[in-house]
Every structure is written in C-alpha cells, then in structure tokens.
mmCIF file of C-alpha atoms and ligand atoms in Angstrom:
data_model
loop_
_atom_site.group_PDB
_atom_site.id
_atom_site.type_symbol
_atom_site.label_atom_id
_atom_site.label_comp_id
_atom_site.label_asym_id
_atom_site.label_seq_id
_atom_site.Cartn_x
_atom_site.Cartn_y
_atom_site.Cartn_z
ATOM 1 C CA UNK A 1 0.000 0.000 0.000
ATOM 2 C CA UNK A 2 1.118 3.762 -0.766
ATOM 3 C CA UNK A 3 2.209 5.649 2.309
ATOM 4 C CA UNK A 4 1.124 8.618 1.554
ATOM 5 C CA UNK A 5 -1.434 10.215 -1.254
ATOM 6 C CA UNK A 6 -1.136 13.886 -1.539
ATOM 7 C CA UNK A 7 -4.010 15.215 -3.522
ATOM 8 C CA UNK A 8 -3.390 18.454 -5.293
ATOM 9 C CA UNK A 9 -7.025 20.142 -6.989
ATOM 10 C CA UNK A 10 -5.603 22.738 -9.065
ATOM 11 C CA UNK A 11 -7.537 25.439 -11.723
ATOM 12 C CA UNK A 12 -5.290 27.636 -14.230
ATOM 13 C CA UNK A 13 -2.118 27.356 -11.555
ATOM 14 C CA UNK A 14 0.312 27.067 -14.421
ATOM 15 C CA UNK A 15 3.265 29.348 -12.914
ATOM 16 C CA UNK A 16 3.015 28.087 -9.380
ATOM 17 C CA UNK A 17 3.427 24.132 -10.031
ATOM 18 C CA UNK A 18 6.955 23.946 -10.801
ATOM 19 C CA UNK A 19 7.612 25.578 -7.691
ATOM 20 C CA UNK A 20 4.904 23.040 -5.779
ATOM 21 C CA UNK A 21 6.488 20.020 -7.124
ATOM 22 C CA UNK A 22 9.802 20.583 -6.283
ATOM 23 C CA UNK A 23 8.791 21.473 -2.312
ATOM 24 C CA UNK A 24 6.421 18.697 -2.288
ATOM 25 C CA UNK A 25 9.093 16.082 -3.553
ATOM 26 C CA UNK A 26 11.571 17.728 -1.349
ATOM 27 C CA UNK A 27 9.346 17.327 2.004
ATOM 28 C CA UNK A 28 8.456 14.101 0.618
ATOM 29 C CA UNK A 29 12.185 13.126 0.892
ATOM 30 C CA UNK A 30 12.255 14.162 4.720
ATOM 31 C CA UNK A 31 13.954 10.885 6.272
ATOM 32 C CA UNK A 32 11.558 11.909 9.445
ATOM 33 C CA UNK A 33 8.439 11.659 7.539
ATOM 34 C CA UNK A 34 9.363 8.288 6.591
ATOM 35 C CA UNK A 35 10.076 6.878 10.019
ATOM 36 C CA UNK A 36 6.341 7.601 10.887
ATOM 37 C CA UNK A 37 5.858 4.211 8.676
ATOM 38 C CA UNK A 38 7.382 0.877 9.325
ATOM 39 C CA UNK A 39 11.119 0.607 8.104
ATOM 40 C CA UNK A 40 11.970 0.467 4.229
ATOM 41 C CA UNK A 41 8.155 0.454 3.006
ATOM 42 C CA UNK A 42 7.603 4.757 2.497
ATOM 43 C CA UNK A 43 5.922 5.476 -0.850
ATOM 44 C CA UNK A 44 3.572 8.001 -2.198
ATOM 45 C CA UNK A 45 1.818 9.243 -4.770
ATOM 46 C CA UNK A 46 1.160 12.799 -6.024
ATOM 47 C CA UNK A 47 -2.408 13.094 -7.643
ATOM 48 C CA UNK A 48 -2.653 16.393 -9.678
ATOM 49 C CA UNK A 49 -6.590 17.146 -10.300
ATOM 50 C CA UNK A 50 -7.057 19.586 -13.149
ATOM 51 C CA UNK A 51 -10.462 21.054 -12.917
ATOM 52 C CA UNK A 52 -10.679 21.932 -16.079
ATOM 53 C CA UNK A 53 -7.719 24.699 -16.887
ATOM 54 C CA UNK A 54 -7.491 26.711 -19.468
ATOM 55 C CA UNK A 55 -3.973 27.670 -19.261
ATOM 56 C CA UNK A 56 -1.078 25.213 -19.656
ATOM 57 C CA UNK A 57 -1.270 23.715 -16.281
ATOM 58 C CA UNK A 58 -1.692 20.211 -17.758
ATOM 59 C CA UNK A 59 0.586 20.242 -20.259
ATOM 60 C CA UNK A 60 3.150 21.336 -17.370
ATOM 61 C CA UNK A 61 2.155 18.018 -15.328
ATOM 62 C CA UNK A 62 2.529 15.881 -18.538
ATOM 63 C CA UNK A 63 6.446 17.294 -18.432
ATOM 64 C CA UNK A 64 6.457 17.065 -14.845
ATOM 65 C CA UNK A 65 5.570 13.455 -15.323
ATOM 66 C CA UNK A 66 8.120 12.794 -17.518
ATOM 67 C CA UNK A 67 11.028 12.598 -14.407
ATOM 68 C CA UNK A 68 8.593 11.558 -11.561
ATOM 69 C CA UNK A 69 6.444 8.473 -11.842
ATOM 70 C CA UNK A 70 5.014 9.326 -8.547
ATOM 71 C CA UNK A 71 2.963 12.061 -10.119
ATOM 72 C CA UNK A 72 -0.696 11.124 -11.581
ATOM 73 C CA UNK A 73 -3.079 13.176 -13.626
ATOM 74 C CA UNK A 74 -7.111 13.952 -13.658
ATOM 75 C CA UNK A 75 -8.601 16.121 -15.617
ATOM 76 C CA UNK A 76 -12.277 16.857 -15.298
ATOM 77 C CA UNK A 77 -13.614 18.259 -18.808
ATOM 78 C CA UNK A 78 -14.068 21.564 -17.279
ATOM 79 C CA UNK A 79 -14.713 23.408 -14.130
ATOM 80 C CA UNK A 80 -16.526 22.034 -11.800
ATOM 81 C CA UNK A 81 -14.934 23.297 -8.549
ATOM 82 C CA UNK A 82 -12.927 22.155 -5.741
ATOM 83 C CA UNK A 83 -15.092 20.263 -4.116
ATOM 84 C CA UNK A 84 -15.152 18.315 -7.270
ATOM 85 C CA UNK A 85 -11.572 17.830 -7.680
ATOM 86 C CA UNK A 86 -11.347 16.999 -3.935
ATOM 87 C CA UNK A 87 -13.816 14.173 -4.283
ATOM 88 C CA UNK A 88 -11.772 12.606 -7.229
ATOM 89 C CA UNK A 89 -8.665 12.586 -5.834
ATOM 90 C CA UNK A 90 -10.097 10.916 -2.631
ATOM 91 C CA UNK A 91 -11.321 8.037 -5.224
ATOM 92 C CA UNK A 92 -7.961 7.605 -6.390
ATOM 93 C CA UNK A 93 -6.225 7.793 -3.545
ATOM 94 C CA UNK A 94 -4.472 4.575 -2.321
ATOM 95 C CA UNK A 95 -2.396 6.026 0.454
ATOM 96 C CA UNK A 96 -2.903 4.868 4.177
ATOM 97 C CA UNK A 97 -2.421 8.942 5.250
ATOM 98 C CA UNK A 98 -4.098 11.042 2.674
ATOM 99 C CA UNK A 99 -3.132 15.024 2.428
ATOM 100 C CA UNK A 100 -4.864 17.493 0.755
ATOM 101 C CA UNK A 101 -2.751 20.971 -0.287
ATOM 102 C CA UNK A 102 -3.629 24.030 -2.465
ATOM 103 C CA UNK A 103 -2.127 24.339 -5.762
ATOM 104 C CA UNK A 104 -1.261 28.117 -5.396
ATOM 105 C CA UNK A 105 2.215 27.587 -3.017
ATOM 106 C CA UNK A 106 -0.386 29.421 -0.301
ATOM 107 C CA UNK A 107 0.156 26.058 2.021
ATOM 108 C CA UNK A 108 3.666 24.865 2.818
ATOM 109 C CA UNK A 109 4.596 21.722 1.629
ATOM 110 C CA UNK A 110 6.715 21.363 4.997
ATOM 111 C CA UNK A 111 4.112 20.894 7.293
ATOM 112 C CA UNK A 112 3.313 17.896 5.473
ATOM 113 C CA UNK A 113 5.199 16.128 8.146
ATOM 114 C CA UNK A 114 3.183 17.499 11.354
ATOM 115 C CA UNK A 115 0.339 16.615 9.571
ATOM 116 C CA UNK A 116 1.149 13.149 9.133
ATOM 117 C CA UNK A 117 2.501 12.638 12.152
ATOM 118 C CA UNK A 118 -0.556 13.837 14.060
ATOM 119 C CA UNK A 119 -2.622 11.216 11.947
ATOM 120 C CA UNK A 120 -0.429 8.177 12.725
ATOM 121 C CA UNK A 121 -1.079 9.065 16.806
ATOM 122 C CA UNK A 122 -4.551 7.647 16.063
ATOM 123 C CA UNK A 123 -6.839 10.719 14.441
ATOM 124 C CA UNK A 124 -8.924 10.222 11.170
ATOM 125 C CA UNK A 125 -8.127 14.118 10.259
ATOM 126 C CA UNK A 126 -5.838 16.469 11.016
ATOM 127 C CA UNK A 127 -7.254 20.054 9.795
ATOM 128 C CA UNK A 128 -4.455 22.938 9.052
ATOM 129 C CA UNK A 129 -4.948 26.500 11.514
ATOM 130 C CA UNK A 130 -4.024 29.225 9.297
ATOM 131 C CA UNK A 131 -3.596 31.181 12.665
ATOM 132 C CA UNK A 132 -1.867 33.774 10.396
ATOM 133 C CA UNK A 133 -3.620 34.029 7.398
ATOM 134 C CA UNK A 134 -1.709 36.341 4.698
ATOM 135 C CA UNK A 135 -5.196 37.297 2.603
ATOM 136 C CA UNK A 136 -6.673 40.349 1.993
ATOM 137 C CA UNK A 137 -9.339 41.701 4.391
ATOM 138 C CA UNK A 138 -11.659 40.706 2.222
ATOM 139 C CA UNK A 139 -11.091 37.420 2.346
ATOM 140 C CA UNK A 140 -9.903 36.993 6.439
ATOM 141 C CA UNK A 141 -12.997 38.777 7.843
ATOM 142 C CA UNK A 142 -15.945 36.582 6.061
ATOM 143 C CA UNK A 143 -13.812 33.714 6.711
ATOM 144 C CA UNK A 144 -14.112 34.870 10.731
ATOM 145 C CA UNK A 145 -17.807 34.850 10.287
ATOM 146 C CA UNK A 146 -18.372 31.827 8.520
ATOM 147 C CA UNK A 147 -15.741 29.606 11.109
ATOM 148 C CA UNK A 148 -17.962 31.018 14.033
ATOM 149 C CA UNK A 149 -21.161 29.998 12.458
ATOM 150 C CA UNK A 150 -19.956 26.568 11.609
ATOM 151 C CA UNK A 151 -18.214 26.616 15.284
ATOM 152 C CA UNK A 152 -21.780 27.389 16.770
ATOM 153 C CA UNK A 153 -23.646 25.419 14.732
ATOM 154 C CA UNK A 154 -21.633 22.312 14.486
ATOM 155 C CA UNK A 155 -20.389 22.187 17.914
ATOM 156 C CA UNK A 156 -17.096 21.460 16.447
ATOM 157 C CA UNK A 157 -14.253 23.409 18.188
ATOM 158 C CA UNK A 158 -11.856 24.243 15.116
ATOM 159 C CA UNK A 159 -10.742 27.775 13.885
ATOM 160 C CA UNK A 160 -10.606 27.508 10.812
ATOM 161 C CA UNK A 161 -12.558 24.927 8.847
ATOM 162 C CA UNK A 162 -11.555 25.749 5.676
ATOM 163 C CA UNK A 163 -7.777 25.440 5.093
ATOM 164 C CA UNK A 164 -6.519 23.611 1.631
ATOM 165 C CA UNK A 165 -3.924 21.438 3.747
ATOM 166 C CA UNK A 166 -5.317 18.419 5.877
ATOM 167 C CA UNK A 167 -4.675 15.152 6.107
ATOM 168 C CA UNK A 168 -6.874 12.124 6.393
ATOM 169 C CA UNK A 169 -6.793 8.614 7.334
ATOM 170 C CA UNK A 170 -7.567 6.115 4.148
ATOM 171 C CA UNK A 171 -10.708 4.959 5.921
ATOM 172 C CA UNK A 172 -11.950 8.497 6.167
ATOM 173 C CA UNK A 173 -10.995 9.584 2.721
ATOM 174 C CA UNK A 174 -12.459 6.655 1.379
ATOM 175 C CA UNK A 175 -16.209 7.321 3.217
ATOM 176 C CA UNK A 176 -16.523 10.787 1.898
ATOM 177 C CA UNK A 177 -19.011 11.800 -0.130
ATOM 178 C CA UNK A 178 -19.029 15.310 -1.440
ATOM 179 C CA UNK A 179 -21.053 17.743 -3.684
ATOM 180 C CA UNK A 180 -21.960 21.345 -3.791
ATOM 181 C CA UNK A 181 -19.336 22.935 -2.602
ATOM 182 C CA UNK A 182 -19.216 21.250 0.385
ATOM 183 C CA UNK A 183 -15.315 21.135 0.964
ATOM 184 C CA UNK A 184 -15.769 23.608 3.483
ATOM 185 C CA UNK A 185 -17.526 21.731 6.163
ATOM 186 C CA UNK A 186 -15.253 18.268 5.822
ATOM 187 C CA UNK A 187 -14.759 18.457 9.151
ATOM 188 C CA UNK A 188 -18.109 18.793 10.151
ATOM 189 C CA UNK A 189 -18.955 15.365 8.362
ATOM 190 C CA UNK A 190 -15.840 13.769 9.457
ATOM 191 C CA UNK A 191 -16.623 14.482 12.501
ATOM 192 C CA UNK A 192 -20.525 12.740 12.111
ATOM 193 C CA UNK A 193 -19.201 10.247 11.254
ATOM 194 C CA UNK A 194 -17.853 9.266 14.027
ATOM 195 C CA UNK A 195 -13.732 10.051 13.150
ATOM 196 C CA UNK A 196 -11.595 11.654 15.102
ATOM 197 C CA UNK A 197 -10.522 15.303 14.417
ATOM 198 C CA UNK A 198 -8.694 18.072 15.459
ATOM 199 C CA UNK A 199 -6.515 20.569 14.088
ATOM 200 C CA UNK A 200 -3.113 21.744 14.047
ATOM 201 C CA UNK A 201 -1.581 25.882 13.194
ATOM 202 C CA UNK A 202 0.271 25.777 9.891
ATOM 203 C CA UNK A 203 1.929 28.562 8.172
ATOM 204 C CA UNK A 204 0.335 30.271 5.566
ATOM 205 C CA UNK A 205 2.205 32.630 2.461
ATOM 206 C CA UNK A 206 0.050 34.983 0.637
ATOM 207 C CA UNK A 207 -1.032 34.224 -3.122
ATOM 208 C CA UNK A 208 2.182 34.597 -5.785
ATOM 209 C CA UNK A 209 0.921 33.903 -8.869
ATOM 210 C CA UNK A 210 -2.593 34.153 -10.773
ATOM 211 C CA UNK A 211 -5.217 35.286 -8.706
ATOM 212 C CA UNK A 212 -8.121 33.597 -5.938
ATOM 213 C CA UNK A 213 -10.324 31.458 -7.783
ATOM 214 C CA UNK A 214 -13.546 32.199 -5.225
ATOM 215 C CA UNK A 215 -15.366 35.831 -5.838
ATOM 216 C CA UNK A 216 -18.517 36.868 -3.742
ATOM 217 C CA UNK A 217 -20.622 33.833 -4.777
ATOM 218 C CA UNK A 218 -19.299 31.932 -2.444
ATOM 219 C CA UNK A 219 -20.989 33.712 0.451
ATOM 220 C CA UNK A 220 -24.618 32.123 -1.136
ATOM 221 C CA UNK A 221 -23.236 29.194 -2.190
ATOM 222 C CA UNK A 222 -21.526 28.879 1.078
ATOM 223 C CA UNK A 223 -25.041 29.223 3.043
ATOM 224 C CA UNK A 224 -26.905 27.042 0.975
ATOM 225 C CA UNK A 225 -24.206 24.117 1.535
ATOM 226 C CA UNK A 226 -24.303 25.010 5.279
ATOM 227 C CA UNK A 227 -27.885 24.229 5.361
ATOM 228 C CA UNK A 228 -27.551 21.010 3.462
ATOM 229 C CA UNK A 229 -24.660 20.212 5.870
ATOM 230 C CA UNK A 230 -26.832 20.382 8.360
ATOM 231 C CA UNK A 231 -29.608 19.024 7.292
ATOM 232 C CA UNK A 232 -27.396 15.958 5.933
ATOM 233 C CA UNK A 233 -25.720 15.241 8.839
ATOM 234 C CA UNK A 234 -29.087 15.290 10.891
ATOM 235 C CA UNK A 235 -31.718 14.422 8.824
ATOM 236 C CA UNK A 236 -30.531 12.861 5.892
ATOM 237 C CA UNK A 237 -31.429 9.141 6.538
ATOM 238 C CA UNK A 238 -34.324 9.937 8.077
ATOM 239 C CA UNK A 239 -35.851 13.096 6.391
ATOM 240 C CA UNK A 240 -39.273 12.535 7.378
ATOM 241 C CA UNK A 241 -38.580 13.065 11.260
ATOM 242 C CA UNK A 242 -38.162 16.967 10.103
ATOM 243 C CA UNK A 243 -40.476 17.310 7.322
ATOM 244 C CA UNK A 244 -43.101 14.781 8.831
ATOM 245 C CA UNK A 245 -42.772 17.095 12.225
ATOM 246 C CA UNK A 246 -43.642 20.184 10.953
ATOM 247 C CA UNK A 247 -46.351 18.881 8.687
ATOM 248 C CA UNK A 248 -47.874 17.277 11.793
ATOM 249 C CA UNK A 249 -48.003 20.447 13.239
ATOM 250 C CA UNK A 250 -49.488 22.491 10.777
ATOM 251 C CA UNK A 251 -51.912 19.913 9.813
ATOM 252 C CA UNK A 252 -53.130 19.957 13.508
ATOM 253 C CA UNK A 253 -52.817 23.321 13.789
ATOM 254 C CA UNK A 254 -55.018 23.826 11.088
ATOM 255 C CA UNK A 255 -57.845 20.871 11.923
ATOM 256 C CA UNK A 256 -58.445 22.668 14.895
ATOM 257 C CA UNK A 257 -58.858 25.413 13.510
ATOM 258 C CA UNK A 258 -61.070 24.647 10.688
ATOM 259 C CA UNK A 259 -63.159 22.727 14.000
ATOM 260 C CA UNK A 260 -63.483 25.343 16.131
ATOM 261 C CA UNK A 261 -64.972 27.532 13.397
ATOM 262 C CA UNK A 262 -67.376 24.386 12.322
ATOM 263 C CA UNK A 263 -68.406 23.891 16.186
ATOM 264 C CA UNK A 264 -68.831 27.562 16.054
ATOM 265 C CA UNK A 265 -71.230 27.820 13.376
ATOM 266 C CA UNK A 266 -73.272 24.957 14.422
ATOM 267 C CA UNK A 267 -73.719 25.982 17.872
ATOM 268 C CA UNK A 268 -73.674 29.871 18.134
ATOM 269 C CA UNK A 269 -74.980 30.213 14.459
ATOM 270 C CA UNK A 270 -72.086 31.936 13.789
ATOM 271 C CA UNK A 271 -71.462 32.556 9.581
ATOM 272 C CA UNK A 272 -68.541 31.117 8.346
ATOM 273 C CA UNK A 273 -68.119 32.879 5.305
ATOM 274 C CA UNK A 274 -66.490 36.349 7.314
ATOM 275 C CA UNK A 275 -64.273 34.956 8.899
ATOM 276 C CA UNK A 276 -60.340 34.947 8.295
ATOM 277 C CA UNK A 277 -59.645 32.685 10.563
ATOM 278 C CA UNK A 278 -60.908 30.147 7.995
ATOM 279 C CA UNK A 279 -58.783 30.511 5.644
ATOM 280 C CA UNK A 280 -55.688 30.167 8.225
ATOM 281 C CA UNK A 281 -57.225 26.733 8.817
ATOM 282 C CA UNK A 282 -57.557 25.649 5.102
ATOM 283 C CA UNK A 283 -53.592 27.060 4.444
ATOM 284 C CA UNK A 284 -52.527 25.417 7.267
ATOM 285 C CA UNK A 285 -54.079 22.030 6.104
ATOM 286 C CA UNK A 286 -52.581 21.989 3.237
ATOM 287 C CA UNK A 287 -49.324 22.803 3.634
ATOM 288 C CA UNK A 288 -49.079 20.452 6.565
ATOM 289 C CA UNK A 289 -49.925 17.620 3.892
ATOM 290 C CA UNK A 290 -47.692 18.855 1.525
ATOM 291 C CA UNK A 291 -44.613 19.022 4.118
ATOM 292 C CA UNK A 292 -45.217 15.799 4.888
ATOM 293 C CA UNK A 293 -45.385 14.233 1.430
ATOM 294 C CA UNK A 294 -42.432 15.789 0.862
ATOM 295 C CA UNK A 295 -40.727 14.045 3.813
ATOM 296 C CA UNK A 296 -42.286 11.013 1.933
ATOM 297 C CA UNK A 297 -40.540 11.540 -1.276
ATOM 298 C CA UNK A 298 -37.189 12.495 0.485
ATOM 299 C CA UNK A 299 -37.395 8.732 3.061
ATOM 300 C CA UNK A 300 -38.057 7.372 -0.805
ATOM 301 C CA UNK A 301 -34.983 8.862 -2.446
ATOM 302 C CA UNK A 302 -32.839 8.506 0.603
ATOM 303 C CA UNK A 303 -33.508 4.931 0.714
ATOM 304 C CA UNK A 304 -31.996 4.878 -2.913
ATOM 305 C CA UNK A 305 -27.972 4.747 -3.579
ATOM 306 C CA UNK A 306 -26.800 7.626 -6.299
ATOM 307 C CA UNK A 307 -24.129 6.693 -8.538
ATOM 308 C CA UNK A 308 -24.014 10.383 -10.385
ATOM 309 C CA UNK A 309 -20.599 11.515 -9.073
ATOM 310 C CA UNK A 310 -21.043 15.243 -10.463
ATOM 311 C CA UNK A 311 -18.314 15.380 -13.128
ATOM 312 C CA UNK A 312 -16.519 13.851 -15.768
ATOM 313 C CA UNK A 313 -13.266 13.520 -16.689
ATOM 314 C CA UNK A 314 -11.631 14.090 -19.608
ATOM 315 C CA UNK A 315 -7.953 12.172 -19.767
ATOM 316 C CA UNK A 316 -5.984 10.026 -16.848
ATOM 317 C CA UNK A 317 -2.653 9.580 -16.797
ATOM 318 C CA UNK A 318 -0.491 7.167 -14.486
ATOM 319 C CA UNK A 319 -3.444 5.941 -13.151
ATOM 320 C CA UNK A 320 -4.011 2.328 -12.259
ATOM 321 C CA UNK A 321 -6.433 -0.070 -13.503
ATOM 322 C CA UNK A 322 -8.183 -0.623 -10.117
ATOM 323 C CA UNK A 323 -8.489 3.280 -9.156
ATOM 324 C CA UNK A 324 -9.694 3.944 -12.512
ATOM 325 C CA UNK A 325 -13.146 1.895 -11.972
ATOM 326 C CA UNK A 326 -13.065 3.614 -8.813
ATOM 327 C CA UNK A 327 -13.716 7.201 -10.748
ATOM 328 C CA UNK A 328 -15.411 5.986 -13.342
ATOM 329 C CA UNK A 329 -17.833 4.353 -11.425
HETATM 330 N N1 UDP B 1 -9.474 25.409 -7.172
HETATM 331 C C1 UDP B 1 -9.988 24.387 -7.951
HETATM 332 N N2 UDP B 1 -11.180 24.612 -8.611
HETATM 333 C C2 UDP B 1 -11.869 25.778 -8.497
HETATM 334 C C3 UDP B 1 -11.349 26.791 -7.665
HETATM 335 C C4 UDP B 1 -10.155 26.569 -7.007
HETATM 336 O O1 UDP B 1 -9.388 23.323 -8.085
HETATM 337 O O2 UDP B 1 -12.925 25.911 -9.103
HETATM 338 C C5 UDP B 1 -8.187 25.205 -6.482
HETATM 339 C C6 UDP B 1 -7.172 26.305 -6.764
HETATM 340 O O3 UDP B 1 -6.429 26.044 -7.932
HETATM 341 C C7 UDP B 1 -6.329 26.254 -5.503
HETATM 342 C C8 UDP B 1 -7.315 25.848 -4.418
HETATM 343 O O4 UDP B 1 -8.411 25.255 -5.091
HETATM 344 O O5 UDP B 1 -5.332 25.265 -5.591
HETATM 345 C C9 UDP B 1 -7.750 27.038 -3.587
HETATM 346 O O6 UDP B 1 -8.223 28.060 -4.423
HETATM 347 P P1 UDP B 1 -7.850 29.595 -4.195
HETATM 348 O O7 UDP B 1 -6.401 29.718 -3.869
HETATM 349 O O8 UDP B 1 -8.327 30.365 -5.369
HETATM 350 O O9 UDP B 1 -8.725 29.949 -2.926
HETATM 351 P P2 UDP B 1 -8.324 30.949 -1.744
HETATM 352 O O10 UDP B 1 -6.972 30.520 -1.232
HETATM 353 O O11 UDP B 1 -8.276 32.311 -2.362
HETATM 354 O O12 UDP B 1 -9.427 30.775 -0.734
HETATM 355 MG MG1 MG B 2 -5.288 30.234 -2.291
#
C-alpha cells in the first residue's frame, strides 16, 4: 500500500506548479516523515486534479511526469470546482495517510510532516490553523464569520474549517461523499461520522501567482451548503422526522382550527363565510400535507444509492487499472 497520497485540486495554476512540485518532492524526501511508517516500506503518490484549466497547467504536469512516476493526472472536462476535484482525488487515492494541499504555493509543503505525524497518533483528520492568514481583508474577515457559524452550529471546536492542507486517514478519505461545494464543512462530516478530528496551526504565504479562484458567490453558495450540511448530517437518513414534524403540526394546527370555526357555526350560528380565521385553517391544512409528502418523497430517495458523481473527466494519466473503476464508477 502507498504511504502517503497527496491530492493536489488545481484550476489555471500554471506558474506556481513547478515551484509546488519541487517542495512537495523535497518534504516528501524528509527521512523523518518516513520513520512515521514501518522501516523500508515509504511510498507516495502525487495526484494532480485539473479542474478543467485553461492555461497550460496540464501540459506542465505531462512534463512534470516525464522525471517523476510518482505524479498522476485527472482532468475533469471543465470546471466544476474544488469540491469536485477533492472528491476525485479521494477516489484515487491509495495512500494509508491522505493530504490534501492548495495548488497556489499558499500552504507549505513542509508541514506535510506534522500533519502526518498527528494522523499516525490515532486521528482520522488532522485540519491545518491558518492562525496567520496572509489574505486580503476581504477574504480573512468573512472567513471569521463563517468559522464562528460553523463553530456554533456544528459544535465542532476548530478555527478555521476551511484550510486547503489536511490530512486524512484512508478509511476516512475513502467514506466521503461530497457535492456542492461542500469542501468547506469536511470536518463537520468527518466528525458525524464518528472520526476523530482536530486541528493543528500551519503557516500560511500569501497568493504569488494568478489570482483567488472564489469571488462573492461563495458567500450564497456557502449558506446554501451550510444548510444542506446540516440538514445531511441530521436528517438525511431519516428526512421525514423533520419534514413529517412540521407537517404534523401544521396539519393539527389547522384541523383545529377549521373545527373550532365548524363547532362555532353549528352551535352559536355563527357565519362562516367572514371569517379569516378560515382561511388560516384551510392554508394550514394543506401545507401540513404537503410538508409531509415531501418528507415522503425524500425517506423514498434517501432509501436509494446515487451513482451520479457530479463530473466527468476528460484524460488520466499514471493511473491504475483498479483506481480507474473507482472514478469511473
Ligand atoms: N481550485 C480548484 N477549482 C476551483 C477553484 C479553485 O481546483 O474551481 C483550487 C485552486 O487552484 C487552488 C485551491 O483550489 O489550488 C484554492 O483556491 P484559491 O487559492 O483560489 O482559494 P483561496 O486561497 O483564495 O481561498
Ligand atoms: Mg489560495
């Protein structure tokens, strides 16, 4: 079995990969990092996900390839985010410790080691603490509001949920199952899972080359996955606990409602027809029926596996047999 996978998602990063590979390969060849595995068996692997550049990134791999069989090659047929890319490389991955760095020489290849290390004491995931974070404001204050939501939310006591460099043990790369852009809360499903996780500060360089690849979008996109985070790691196998709930409720609601104001006319004489109360009642019916049929439809597609991974790729390269069913599956 590989040592250690290091998973690399990478979009338009053409001038910073030369630089990468040489400080990955060079804190790959730390004789410290390889006494954290038993003696003479270290290997890795270096998997380089394209998602879907434009620039010359993968014809710089292909050359890169050339003098290091360690490296391997996906490319998606275009962008479909880092999630994405994440997802595939944690399909290909055969390493027992699997890390995950940026592309953009942001995250030091050095603390590779830590990482590792930290993950061979016994935890599923190690998470990186950019404790100094060289970003614009921009960027650092946002990220401060989104950790403390997902902090609060999650009860998960991390700082910073987000960071490009982790590491993972192959059991919990193996058991993830990602969409949306849902590489932000990781943790939070490791951690619902039942792994162990915790985090560790690593240093963090500001961007050299190119420029950030997320703009203001993410803020939506960000909520919307936080809801589906939270609703998946509640609710998911059992969606008709929440929807079934609330449609109890308002169906109730609404019966007694629509009772008191039969009861009323019947005994008191009272009309119906002027009164809004009704029509409280009759909404409230309904859309307790409709909440629950909904929870109906979700129990019926939750009992049902997906096989849609999201993306497709376009070439492979240096990638075995087995993995490949593994992607293409
Ligand atoms: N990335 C990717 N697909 C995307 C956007 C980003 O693979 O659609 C990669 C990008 O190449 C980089 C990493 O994800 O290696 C983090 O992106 P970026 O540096 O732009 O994010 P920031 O550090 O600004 O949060
Ligand atoms: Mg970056």
């Amino acid at each position: 079995m590989t040592s250690i996978s290091v998973i690399v998602p990478l979009y338009n990063e053409q001038e910073s990969l030369p630089e990468l590979c040489s400080r990955l390969f060079g804190a790959l060849s730390d004789p410290e990092l390889h006494r954290c595995f038993p003696q003479g068996s270290f290997s890795f692997e270096i998997i380089m996900v394209d998602d879907g550049s434009t620039d010359g990134s993968v014809g710089l791999i292909r050359q890169l390839m050339a003098t290091s069989p360690e490296i391997r090659l996906i490319s998606f047929r275009r962008n479909y985010g880092k999630t994405a890319a994440l997802s595939a490389g944690f399909r290909a991955a055969t390493g027992e410790v699997v890390v995950t760095i940026d592309s953009d020489l942001q995250d030091d290849p050095q603390e590779l080691r830590p990482l590792v290390m930290k993950i061979r004491e016994g935890f599923d995931m190690v998470s990186g603490w950019k404790r100094e974070r060289k970003d614009p404001i921009s960027k650092t204050v946002p990220s401060k509001l989104f950790n403390l939501t997902t902090r609060i939310f999650s009860g998960i006591p991390l700082h910073d949920f987000n960071c490009g460099l982790k590491a993972y043990s192959h059991e919990l790369a193996a058991s993830l199952d990602l969409h949306g852009e849902m590489h932000r809360y990781i943790p939070v499903l490791a951690q619902w899972k039942g792994f162990r996780v915790t985090e560790i500060p690593v240093k963090h360089h500001p961007r050299k080359y190119g420029k950030s690849k997320f703009g203001s979008s993410r803020f939506f996109a960000g909520l919307f996955d936080f809801l589906s985070v939270m609703f998946i790691t509640r609710y998911l196998r059992r969606p008709m606990h929440f929807f079934g709930m609330m449609g109890l409720g308002s169906f109730l609601t609404g019966l007694v409602i629509s009772l008191y104001v039969t009861v009323d006319k019947l005994m008191n004489h009272r009309p119906v027809s002027n009164r809004p109360i009704l029509f409280l009642g009759i909404l409230l019916i309904i859309l307790g029926v409709q909440l629950f049929s909904t929870g109906l439809l979700g129990e019926l597609l939750s009992s049902r596996p997906t096989r849609d991974a999201g993306w497709a790729i376009r070439e492979t390269a240096n990638i075995p047999e087995k993995t490949l069913e593994k992607l293409v599956d």
